[in-house]
mmCIF file of C-alpha atoms in Angstrom:
data_model
loop_
_atom_site.group_PDB
_atom_site.id
_atom_site.type_symbol
_atom_site.label_atom_id
_atom_site.label_comp_id
_atom_site.label_asym_id
_atom_site.label_seq_id
_atom_site.Cartn_x
_atom_site.Cartn_y
_atom_site.Cartn_z
ATOM 1 C CA MET A 1 88.845 103.542 125.816
ATOM 2 C CA GLU A 2 84.887 103.446 126.090
ATOM 3 C CA ASN A 3 83.632 100.995 128.933
ATOM 4 C CA LEU A 4 86.191 98.564 127.634
ATOM 5 C CA LEU A 5 88.423 96.643 130.134
ATOM 6 C CA PRO A 6 92.303 96.759 130.194
ATOM 7 C CA GLY A 7 93.606 95.034 127.204
ATOM 8 C CA TYR A 8 90.826 95.471 124.802
ATOM 9 C CA ARG A 9 91.922 97.430 121.849
ATOM 10 C CA PHE A 10 90.976 98.181 117.972
ATOM 11 C CA TYR A 11 93.659 95.384 116.335
ATOM 12 C CA PRO A 12 92.693 95.184 112.118
ATOM 13 C CA THR A 13 94.196 93.263 109.702
ATOM 14 C CA GLU A 14 94.570 95.254 106.594
ATOM 15 C CA GLU A 15 91.801 92.794 104.719
ATOM 16 C CA GLU A 16 89.698 94.116 107.591
ATOM 17 C CA LEU A 17 90.227 97.673 106.542
ATOM 18 C CA VAL A 18 89.531 96.840 102.940
ATOM 19 C CA SER A 19 87.176 94.657 102.844
ATOM 20 C CA PHE A 20 85.155 95.461 105.641
ATOM 21 C CA TYR A 21 85.672 99.113 106.956
ATOM 22 C CA LEU A 22 86.244 100.924 103.828
ATOM 23 C CA HIS A 23 84.256 98.915 102.203
ATOM 24 C CA ASN A 24 81.016 100.044 104.698
ATOM 25 C CA LYS A 25 82.068 103.378 104.192
ATOM 26 C CA LEU A 26 81.932 103.648 100.470
ATOM 27 C CA GLU A 27 78.698 101.909 100.344
ATOM 28 C CA ASN A 28 77.428 104.113 103.392
ATOM 29 C CA THR A 29 76.489 101.284 105.752
ATOM 30 C CA ARG A 30 77.018 100.746 109.431
ATOM 31 C CA VAL A 31 77.816 104.505 109.786
ATOM 32 C CA ASP A 32 77.246 104.209 113.850
ATOM 33 C CA ASP A 33 79.049 101.558 114.119
ATOM 34 C CA LEU A 34 81.810 102.607 111.915
ATOM 35 C CA ASN A 35 81.970 106.480 113.411
ATOM 36 C CA ARG A 36 83.168 105.056 116.876
ATOM 37 C CA VAL A 37 85.857 103.273 115.503
ATOM 38 C CA ILE A 38 87.176 105.235 112.861
ATOM 39 C CA PRO A 39 86.084 109.002 111.961
ATOM 40 C CA THR A 40 85.765 111.062 108.966
ATOM 41 C CA LEU A 41 88.417 113.661 108.842
ATOM 42 C CA ASP A 42 90.654 115.940 106.505
ATOM 43 C CA ILE A 43 93.616 114.816 108.474
ATOM 44 C CA TYR A 44 95.428 117.315 105.948
ATOM 45 C CA SER A 45 94.026 120.332 108.081
ATOM 46 C CA PHE A 46 95.894 119.021 111.343
ATOM 47 C CA ASN A 47 99.583 118.260 112.412
ATOM 48 C CA PRO A 48 99.806 114.797 113.138
ATOM 49 C CA SER A 49 100.513 115.415 116.838
ATOM 50 C CA GLU A 50 96.815 116.714 116.863
ATOM 51 C CA LEU A 51 95.497 113.561 115.171
ATOM 52 C CA PRO A 52 95.073 111.178 118.235
ATOM 53 C CA ARG A 53 92.822 113.630 120.097
ATOM 54 C CA TYR A 54 90.294 113.026 116.997
ATOM 55 C CA ALA A 55 90.056 109.653 117.078
ATOM 56 C CA GLY A 56 87.124 107.233 117.594
ATOM 57 C CA ALA A 57 85.778 106.735 120.863
ATOM 58 C CA LEU A 58 86.299 102.993 120.759
ATOM 59 C CA CYS A 59 90.187 104.160 119.722
ATOM 60 C CA HIS A 60 90.984 107.245 122.683
ATOM 61 C CA GLY A 61 93.624 106.385 124.842
ATOM 62 C CA ASP A 62 95.864 103.828 122.112
ATOM 63 C CA PRO A 63 99.085 105.257 122.324
ATOM 64 C CA GLU A 64 100.236 103.492 119.200
ATOM 65 C CA GLN A 65 97.779 103.917 116.025
ATOM 66 C CA TRP A 66 95.106 105.925 115.023
ATOM 67 C CA PHE A 67 92.522 105.600 111.638
ATOM 68 C CA PHE A 68 90.654 108.016 109.974
ATOM 69 C CA PHE A 69 88.441 108.020 106.884
ATOM 70 C CA ILE A 70 89.548 110.903 104.567
ATOM 71 C CA PRO A 71 87.038 112.563 102.191
ATOM 72 C CA ARG A 72 88.434 112.871 98.405
ATOM 73 C CA GLN A 73 89.659 116.231 98.017
ATOM 74 C CA GLU A 74 88.360 118.851 95.565
ATOM 75 C CA SER A 75 91.391 118.793 93.561
ATOM 76 C CA GLU A 76 91.103 115.268 93.025
ATOM 77 C CA ALA A 77 87.264 115.256 91.597
ATOM 78 C CA ARG A 78 88.786 117.520 89.361
ATOM 79 C CA GLY A 79 91.706 115.070 88.052
ATOM 80 C CA GLY A 80 94.335 116.818 90.095
ATOM 81 C CA ARG A 81 96.495 115.458 92.929
ATOM 82 C CA PRO A 82 96.044 115.544 96.456
ATOM 83 C CA LYS A 83 97.536 118.423 98.335
ATOM 84 C CA ARG A 84 99.114 116.821 101.396
ATOM 85 C CA LEU A 85 99.788 119.781 103.004
ATOM 86 C CA THR A 86 99.846 120.909 106.736
ATOM 87 C CA ASP A 87 100.315 124.145 108.552
ATOM 88 C CA SER A 88 103.854 123.109 109.611
ATOM 89 C CA GLY A 89 104.526 120.521 106.848
ATOM 90 C CA PHE A 90 103.676 118.091 104.237
ATOM 91 C CA TRP A 91 102.988 114.540 103.885
ATOM 92 C CA LYS A 92 105.486 112.753 101.378
ATOM 93 C CA ALA A 93 104.880 109.333 99.396
ATOM 94 C CA THR A 94 107.465 106.791 100.033
ATOM 95 C CA GLY A 95 108.188 103.557 97.750
ATOM 96 C CA SER A 96 105.709 102.209 95.109
ATOM 97 C CA PRO A 97 101.873 101.705 95.786
ATOM 98 C CA GLY A 98 101.146 97.912 97.117
ATOM 99 C CA TYR A 99 98.755 95.636 96.706
ATOM 100 C CA VAL A 100 96.014 94.866 99.516
ATOM 101 C CA TYR A 101 95.121 90.775 99.406
ATOM 102 C CA SER A 102 92.122 89.177 100.771
ATOM 103 C CA SER A 103 92.246 85.484 102.712
ATOM 104 C CA ASN A 104 91.454 84.080 99.392
ATOM 105 C CA HIS A 105 94.109 85.692 97.513
ATOM 106 C CA ARG A 106 92.466 88.101 95.679
ATOM 107 C CA ILE A 107 93.415 91.914 94.894
ATOM 108 C CA ILE A 108 91.168 94.144 96.994
ATOM 109 C CA GLY A 109 92.819 97.029 97.144
ATOM 110 C CA VAL A 110 95.897 99.637 96.781
ATOM 111 C CA LYS A 111 98.245 100.572 100.056
ATOM 112 C CA ARG A 112 100.496 103.887 100.264
ATOM 113 C CA THR A 113 103.039 105.119 102.786
ATOM 114 C CA MET A 114 103.763 108.082 103.670
ATOM 115 C CA VAL A 115 105.881 110.365 105.531
ATOM 116 C CA PHE A 116 105.401 113.478 107.491
ATOM 117 C CA TYR A 117 108.508 116.191 106.844
ATOM 118 C CA GLU A 118 108.119 119.640 109.073
ATOM 119 C CA GLY A 119 108.587 122.722 106.533
ATOM 120 C CA ARG A 120 108.105 123.216 102.760
ATOM 121 C CA ALA A 121 108.794 120.777 100.267
ATOM 122 C CA PRO A 122 111.494 120.257 99.073
ATOM 123 C CA SER A 123 113.685 120.951 101.733
ATOM 124 C CA GLY A 124 111.377 119.603 104.871
ATOM 125 C CA THR A 125 113.037 117.425 107.854
ATOM 126 C CA LYS A 126 111.713 114.142 108.426
ATOM 127 C CA THR A 127 109.769 113.327 111.154
ATOM 128 C CA GLU A 128 108.881 109.816 112.683
ATOM 129 C CA TRP A 129 105.299 110.291 111.549
ATOM 130 C CA LYS A 130 103.938 107.989 109.027
ATOM 131 C CA MET A 131 100.804 106.835 107.452
ATOM 132 C CA ASN A 132 99.787 103.965 105.688
ATOM 133 C CA GLU A 133 97.105 104.997 103.066
ATOM 134 C CA TYR A 134 93.856 102.379 101.782
ATOM 135 C CA LYS A 135 91.915 102.698 98.719
ATOM 136 C CA ALA A 136 89.801 99.857 97.467
ATOM 137 C CA ILE A 137 89.699 98.501 94.375
ATOM 138 C CA GLN A 138 86.435 99.070 92.172
ATOM 139 C CA GLY A 139 84.212 96.642 90.928
ATOM 140 C CA GLY A 140 85.233 92.675 90.954
ATOM 141 C CA ALA A 141 88.542 91.948 93.074
ATOM 142 C CA PRO A 142 90.899 89.928 90.537
ATOM 143 C CA SER A 143 92.673 86.575 91.768
ATOM 144 C CA THR A 144 96.716 86.848 92.148
ATOM 145 C CA THR A 145 97.223 84.370 89.412
ATOM 146 C CA THR A 146 95.368 86.450 86.803
ATOM 147 C CA GLY A 147 94.926 89.525 88.189
ATOM 148 C CA ALA A 148 98.364 90.677 89.397
ATOM 149 C CA ALA A 149 99.656 90.805 85.993
ATOM 150 C CA ALA A 150 97.142 92.332 84.566
ATOM 151 C CA CYS A 151 97.251 94.965 87.077
ATOM 152 C CA ALA A 152 100.876 95.072 86.010
ATOM 153 C CA LEU A 153 99.903 96.034 82.814
ATOM 154 C CA ALA A 154 96.717 98.290 83.463
ATOM 155 C CA PRO A 155 96.478 99.318 86.954
ATOM 156 C CA PRO A 156 92.869 98.697 88.457
ATOM 157 C CA LYS A 157 90.126 101.441 88.939
ATOM 158 C CA LEU A 158 90.426 102.647 92.825
ATOM 159 C CA ARG A 159 87.126 104.264 94.665
ATOM 160 C CA GLN A 160 87.915 107.776 95.365
ATOM 161 C CA GLU A 161 85.047 108.746 97.325
ATOM 162 C CA PHE A 162 86.824 107.790 100.570
ATOM 163 C CA SER A 163 90.241 106.710 101.478
ATOM 164 C CA LEU A 164 91.224 104.775 104.608
ATOM 165 C CA CYS A 165 94.600 106.033 106.914
ATOM 166 C CA ARG A 166 96.084 104.494 109.588
ATOM 167 C CA ILE A 167 98.891 107.467 111.476
ATOM 168 C CA TYR A 168 101.389 105.740 113.838
ATOM 169 C CA LYS A 169 105.080 107.042 114.774
ATOM 170 C CA LYS A 170 107.961 105.045 113.811
ATOM 171 C CA SER A 171 109.354 103.159 116.674
ATOM 172 C CA LYS A 172 112.990 101.781 117.402
ATOM 173 C CA SER A 173 111.210 99.055 119.252
ATOM 174 C CA LEU A 174 108.573 96.434 118.681
ATOM 175 C CA ARG A 175 104.771 97.707 119.221
ATOM 176 C CA ALA A 176 101.923 95.976 120.063
ATOM 177 C CA PHE A 177 100.815 95.723 116.312
ATOM 178 C CA ASP A 178 104.033 94.853 115.755
ATOM 179 C CA ARG A 179 104.298 91.568 117.109
ATOM 180 C CA ARG A 180 102.195 89.437 115.049
ATOM 181 C CA PRO A 181 103.813 86.330 113.599
ATOM 182 C CA LEU A 182 104.386 86.778 110.265
ATOM 183 C CA ALA A 183 102.863 84.569 107.468
ATOM 184 C CA THR A 184 105.135 81.933 106.054
ATOM 185 C CA ASN A 185 102.919 80.667 103.355
ATOM 186 C CA ARG A 186 102.112 83.387 100.952
ATOM 187 C CA PRO A 187 102.188 82.245 97.468
ATOM 188 C CA ALA A 188 105.206 83.538 95.187
ATOM 189 C CA ILE A 189 103.259 85.625 92.735
ATOM 190 C CA MET A 190 101.647 87.589 95.970
ATOM 191 C CA GLN A 191 105.304 88.742 96.819
ATOM 192 C CA ALA A 192 106.138 89.259 92.658
ATOM 193 C CA HIS A 193 103.932 92.066 92.796
ATOM 194 C CA MET A 194 103.917 93.486 95.917
ATOM 195 C CA GLY A 195 105.919 96.647 95.306
ATOM 196 C CA ASN A 196 107.477 98.291 98.053
ATOM 197 C CA SER A 197 104.497 97.151 100.536
ATOM 198 C CA ASP A 198 105.962 96.283 103.578
ATOM 199 C CA ASP A 199 103.207 94.597 105.031
ATOM 200 C CA GLN A 200 101.773 90.959 104.140
ATOM 201 C CA ALA A 201 98.340 89.869 103.189
ATOM 202 C CA THR A 202 95.534 89.257 105.975
ATOM 203 C CA THR A 203 93.262 86.665 107.366
ATOM 204 C CA ALA A 204 90.812 87.238 109.552
ATOM 205 C CA SER A 205 87.182 87.972 109.857
ATOM 206 C CA PRO A 206 85.960 91.735 110.153
ATOM 207 C CA LEU A 207 86.393 93.962 113.249
ATOM 208 C CA LEU A 208 88.686 92.724 116.686
ATOM 209 C CA MET A 209 91.363 89.906 117.012
ATOM 210 C CA GLN A 210 90.970 87.902 120.229
ATOM 211 C CA GLU A 211 93.560 85.686 121.293
ATOM 212 C CA ARG A 212 95.027 85.213 117.707
ATOM 213 C CA THR A 213 98.308 83.293 118.604
ATOM 214 C CA THR A 214 98.812 81.235 116.154
ATOM 215 C CA SER A 215 97.286 83.803 113.363
ATOM 216 C CA LEU A 216 99.626 84.262 110.404
ATOM 217 C CA ASP A 217 98.132 87.905 109.681
ATOM 218 C CA SER A 218 100.744 90.583 109.031
ATOM 219 C CA SER A 219 101.018 93.706 111.597
ATOM 220 C CA SER A 220 99.908 96.586 109.853
ATOM 221 C CA SER A 221 103.175 98.575 110.394
ATOM 222 C CA GLY A 222 105.200 99.612 108.011
ATOM 223 C CA ASP A 223 108.523 99.058 110.373
ATOM 224 C CA HIS A 224 107.783 95.683 112.033
ATOM 225 C CA LEU A 225 109.632 93.251 109.462
ATOM 226 C CA ASP A 226 112.912 95.143 109.595
ATOM 227 C CA GLN A 227 112.710 95.313 113.398
ATOM 228 C CA LEU A 228 111.802 91.482 113.518
ATOM 229 C CA ASN A 229 114.655 90.843 111.283
ATOM 230 C CA HIS A 230 117.153 92.821 113.955
ATOM 231 C CA PHE A 231 115.747 90.720 116.648
ATOM 232 C CA GLN A 232 116.404 87.463 115.143
ATOM 233 C CA SER A 233 119.788 88.424 113.789
ATOM 234 C CA GLN A 234 120.518 89.034 117.315
ATOM 235 C CA SER A 235 119.350 86.033 118.229
ATOM 236 C CA MET A 236 121.269 84.184 115.881
ATOM 237 C CA GLU A 237 124.833 86.013 116.890
ATOM 238 C CA ALA A 238 124.246 85.139 120.640
ATOM 239 C CA LEU A 239 123.915 81.188 119.465
ATOM 240 C CA ALA A 240 126.669 81.471 117.364
ATOM 241 C CA ALA A 241 128.287 83.069 120.332
ATOM 242 C CA GLY A 242 127.457 80.538 122.663
ATOM 243 C CA SER A 243 125.550 82.623 124.372
ATOM 244 C CA SER A 244 122.412 79.533 125.527
ATOM 245 C CA THR A 245 120.539 82.261 127.496
ATOM 246 C CA MET A 246 120.164 84.639 124.652
ATOM 247 C CA GLY A 247 119.304 81.576 122.196
ATOM 248 C CA VAL A 248 116.651 79.681 124.554
ATOM 249 C CA GLN A 249 114.771 83.385 125.073
ATOM 250 C CA ALA A 250 114.653 83.485 120.952
ATOM 251 C CA MET A 251 113.336 80.132 121.049
ATOM 252 C CA GLU A 252 110.979 80.348 123.018
ATOM 253 C CA TYR A 253 109.289 83.769 122.232
ATOM 254 C CA GLU A 254 105.637 83.923 122.167
ATOM 255 C CA PRO A 255 103.678 86.107 120.542
ATOM 256 C CA ALA A 256 101.563 88.420 122.843
ATOM 257 C CA ILE A 257 97.896 87.357 123.329
ATOM 258 C CA TRP A 258 95.510 89.572 121.289
ATOM 259 C CA SER A 259 91.874 90.636 122.436
ATOM 260 C CA GLY A 260 89.265 92.643 121.266
ATOM 261 C CA ILE A 261 85.462 93.651 120.465
ATOM 262 C CA TYR A 262 83.292 91.610 117.662
ATOM 263 C CA ALA A 263 80.859 94.081 116.233
ATOM 264 C CA GLY A 264 79.272 91.193 113.805
ATOM 265 C CA ASN A 265 79.701 91.000 110.098
#
């Protein structure tokens, strides 16, 4: 990463991705700052393994996740569906879209998770490459108490000029951005209208995290909940079996200290 000390990395929450990065991209503001972190790229012109080399200047060398702005395709502009084909395979949506919430519990965007398959549909081979695609809601953001129910009846209009994507590989171990503590105070109505979204609402100011050991923000990975649940299950089984060592380690587990760069609002 460009002139950065070890331990510094780009580590945004979902709220930051939508309300700061995607918003500024759509409004064509802070262009130079954004390009250093999240470049604009037609990711469907590349296979997933080729994408890390095109990451932003401040994210080169990140082994876990890569971010890109995706311009709207011509087929989408004409009212059609996006073409998610590459030379070696295709991206396939999994589950239902979920909402992205702000720290004051307002719906600010929509998130869709996709998996990359090698080959051609419908008989491709599933890989470990995954994508979270984010789109911003057009106009004012509705609150969860009124907006979620309304959105269930009439889906919100989305800004289509650009979407923001996070590319990562599914992992069987906890990665750096998986180890943030889970939120425990999210309103019930938020959970009821999240669809199959794996990630929790985010609460932080734009850009990068620094020493957020007590953060209630979620990670941005689509795999972290299963991994943490598995870790907790193993810990409880060990306690039940009388393994004091495992129990102490589980109870004294401390999240990693997050560091980053702050580039202003």
